[in-house]
XYZ file of C-alpha atoms in Angstrom:
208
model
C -49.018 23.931 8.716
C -51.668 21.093 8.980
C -53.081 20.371 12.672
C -53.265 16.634 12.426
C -55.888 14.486 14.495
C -54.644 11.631 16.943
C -54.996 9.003 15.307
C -54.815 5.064 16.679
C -54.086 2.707 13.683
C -55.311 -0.324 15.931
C -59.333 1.609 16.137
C -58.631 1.935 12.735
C -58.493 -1.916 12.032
C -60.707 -3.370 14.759
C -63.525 -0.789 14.380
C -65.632 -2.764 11.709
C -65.685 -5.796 13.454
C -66.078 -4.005 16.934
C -69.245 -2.302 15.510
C -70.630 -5.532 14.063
C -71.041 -7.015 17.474
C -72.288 -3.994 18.795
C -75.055 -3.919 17.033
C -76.354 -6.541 18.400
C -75.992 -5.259 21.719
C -76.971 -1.969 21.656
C -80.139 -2.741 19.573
C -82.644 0.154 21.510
C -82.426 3.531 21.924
C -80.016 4.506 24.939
C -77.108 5.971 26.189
C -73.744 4.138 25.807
C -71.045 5.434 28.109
C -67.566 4.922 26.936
C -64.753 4.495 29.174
C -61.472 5.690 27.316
C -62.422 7.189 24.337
C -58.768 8.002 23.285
C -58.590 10.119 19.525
C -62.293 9.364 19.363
C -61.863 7.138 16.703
C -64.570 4.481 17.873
C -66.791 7.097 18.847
C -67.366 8.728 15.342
C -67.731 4.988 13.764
C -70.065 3.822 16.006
C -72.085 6.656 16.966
C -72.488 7.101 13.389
C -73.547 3.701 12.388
C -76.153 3.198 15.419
C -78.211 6.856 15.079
C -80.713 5.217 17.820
C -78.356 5.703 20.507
C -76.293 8.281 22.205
C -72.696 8.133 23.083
C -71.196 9.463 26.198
C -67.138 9.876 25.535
C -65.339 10.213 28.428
C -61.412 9.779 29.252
C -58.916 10.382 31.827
C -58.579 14.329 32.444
C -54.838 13.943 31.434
C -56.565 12.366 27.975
C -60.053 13.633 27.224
C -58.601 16.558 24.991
C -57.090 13.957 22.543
C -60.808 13.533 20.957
C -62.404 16.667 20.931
C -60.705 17.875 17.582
C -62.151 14.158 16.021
C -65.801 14.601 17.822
C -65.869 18.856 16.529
C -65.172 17.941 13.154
C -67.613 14.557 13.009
C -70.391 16.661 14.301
C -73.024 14.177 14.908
C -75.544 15.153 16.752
C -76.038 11.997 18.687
C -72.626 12.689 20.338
C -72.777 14.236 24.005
C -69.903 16.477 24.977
C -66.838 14.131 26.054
C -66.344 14.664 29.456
C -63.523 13.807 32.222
C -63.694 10.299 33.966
C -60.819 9.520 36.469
C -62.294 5.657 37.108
C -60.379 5.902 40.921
C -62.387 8.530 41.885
C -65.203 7.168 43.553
C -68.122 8.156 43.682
C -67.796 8.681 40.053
C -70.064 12.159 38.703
C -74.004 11.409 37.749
C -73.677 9.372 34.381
C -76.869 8.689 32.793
C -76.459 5.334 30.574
C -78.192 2.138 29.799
C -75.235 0.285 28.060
C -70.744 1.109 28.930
C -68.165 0.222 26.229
C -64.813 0.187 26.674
C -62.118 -1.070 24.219
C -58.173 -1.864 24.996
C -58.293 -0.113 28.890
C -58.276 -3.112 31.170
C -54.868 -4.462 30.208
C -53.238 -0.562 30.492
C -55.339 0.355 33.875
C -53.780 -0.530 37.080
C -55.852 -3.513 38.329
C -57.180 -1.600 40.777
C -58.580 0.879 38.356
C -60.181 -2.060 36.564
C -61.906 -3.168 40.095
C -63.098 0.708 39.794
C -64.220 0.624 36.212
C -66.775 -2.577 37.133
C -67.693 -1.007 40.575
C -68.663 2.455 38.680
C -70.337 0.608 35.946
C -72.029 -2.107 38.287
C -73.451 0.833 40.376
C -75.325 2.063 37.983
C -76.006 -0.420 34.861
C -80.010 -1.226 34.433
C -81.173 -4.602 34.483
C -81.624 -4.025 30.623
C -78.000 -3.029 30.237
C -74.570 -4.423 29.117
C -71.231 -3.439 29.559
C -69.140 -4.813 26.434
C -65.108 -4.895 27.278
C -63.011 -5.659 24.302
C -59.384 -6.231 24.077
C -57.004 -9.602 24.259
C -57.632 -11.410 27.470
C -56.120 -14.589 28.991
C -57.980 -18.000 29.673
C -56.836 -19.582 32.892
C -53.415 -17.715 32.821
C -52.569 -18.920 29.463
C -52.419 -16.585 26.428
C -54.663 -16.986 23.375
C -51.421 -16.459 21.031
C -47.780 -15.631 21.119
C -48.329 -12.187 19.890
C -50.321 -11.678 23.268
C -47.638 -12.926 25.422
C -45.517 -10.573 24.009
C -47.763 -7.848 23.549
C -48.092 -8.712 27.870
C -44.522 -8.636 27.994
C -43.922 -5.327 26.616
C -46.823 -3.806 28.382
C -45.107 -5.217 31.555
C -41.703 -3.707 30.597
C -43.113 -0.496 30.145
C -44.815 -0.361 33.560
C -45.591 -2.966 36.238
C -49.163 -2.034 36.469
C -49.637 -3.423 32.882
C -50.885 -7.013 31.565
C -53.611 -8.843 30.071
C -55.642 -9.572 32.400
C -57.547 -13.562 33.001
C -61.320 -13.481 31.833
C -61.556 -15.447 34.917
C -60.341 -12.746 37.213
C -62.820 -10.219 35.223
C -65.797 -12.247 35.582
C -65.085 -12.350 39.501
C -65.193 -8.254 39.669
C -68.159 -8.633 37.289
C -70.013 -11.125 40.231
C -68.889 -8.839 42.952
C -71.133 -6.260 41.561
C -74.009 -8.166 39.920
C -72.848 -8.590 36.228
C -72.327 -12.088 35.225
C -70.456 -12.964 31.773
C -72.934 -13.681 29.024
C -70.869 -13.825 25.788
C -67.066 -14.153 24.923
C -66.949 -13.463 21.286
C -63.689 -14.111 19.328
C -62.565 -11.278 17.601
C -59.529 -10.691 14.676
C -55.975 -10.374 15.942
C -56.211 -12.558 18.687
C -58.939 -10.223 20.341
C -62.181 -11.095 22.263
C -65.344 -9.149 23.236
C -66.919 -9.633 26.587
C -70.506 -8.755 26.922
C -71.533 -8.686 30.872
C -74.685 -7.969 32.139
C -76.789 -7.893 35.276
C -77.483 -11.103 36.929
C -81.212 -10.417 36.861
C -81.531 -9.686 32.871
C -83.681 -11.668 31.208
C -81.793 -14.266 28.623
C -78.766 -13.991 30.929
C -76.789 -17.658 29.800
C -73.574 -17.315 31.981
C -70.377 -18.542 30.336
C -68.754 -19.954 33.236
């Protein structure tokens, strides 16, 4: 019998690109704390690729075990222990980190748990962070494509609390806790990268 990793066919494809634009983010040595690490995927690629950083894993208690068989086996030592992050609980545990990732969460998390995920992050971000959010987004309510309006559409029929959520409405939670949008990148398959960081930064060229 062969124990088979969870495996997401979607961090499959969008890893290479994800990691180009990461690099140019999380050029320094530092901690980056990712929200949702799912099968771990991501975490391997990237952590692997950029061996001047650390990366924090964390997931939703009901979750976090889906990567540990994926982050065992990688073994790299610039990999911290996943650990639990319920993004509702506030205050959210001691988490050391100059830069957050988080890839494909805000459009499954309950909008409220997105307010929770910038709060958390906005708390504690330095002024020499960023917190890159990738996923498909909407522009003014409209969607990029018609595969996102129906990718919205099943995510809604599945459960109420779903959607893509407006770039617009991000950047709002993003003000309300001193992170201002710097760069939308386009992405493949209708996907876009959001790189926020504190107000104060230096370079900081807000997008809207």
């Amino acid at each position: 019998m062969t124990n088979r990793l969870p495996f997401s066919q979607a961090c499959e494809n969008n890893k290479g690109p994800i990691l180009e634009r990461l690099r140019e983010v999380f050029n320094a040595p530092g901690t980056v704390l990712e929200i949702g690490t799912g099968t771990g995927q991501h975490a391997v690629h990237f952590a692997a690729a950029l061996p001047h950083i650390k990366w924090q894993p964390t997931d939703h208690p009901a979750a976090a075990h889906l990567a540990i068989g994926r982050l065992e086996q990688a073994a790299l030592p610039n990999i911290l222990p996943i650990r639990e992050l319920d993004v509702s609980n506030t205050p959210w545990p001691t988490l050391d980190f100059r830069w957050a990732f988080s890839a494909n969460t805000a459009h499954i998390m309950a909008w409220t748990e997105v307010e929770q995920m910038f709060q958390g992050i906005g708390a504690s971000l330095p002024d020499d962070g960023a917190f890159c959010l990738y996923g498909p987004f909407r522009h003014q309510g409209e969607f990029t494509s018609e595969s996102n309006r129906a990718f919205d559409q099943s995510l809604r029929s599945q459960a109420q609390h779903m959607g893509i959520r407006d770039i617009e409405d991000l950047s709002a939670l993003a003000k309300a806790v001193g992170l201002v949008l710097r760069e939308d990148y386009a992405m493949p398959a209708n996907n876009e990268m959001l790189v926020f960081v504190p107000v104060h930064s230096t370079g900081t060229r807000p997008t809207d």
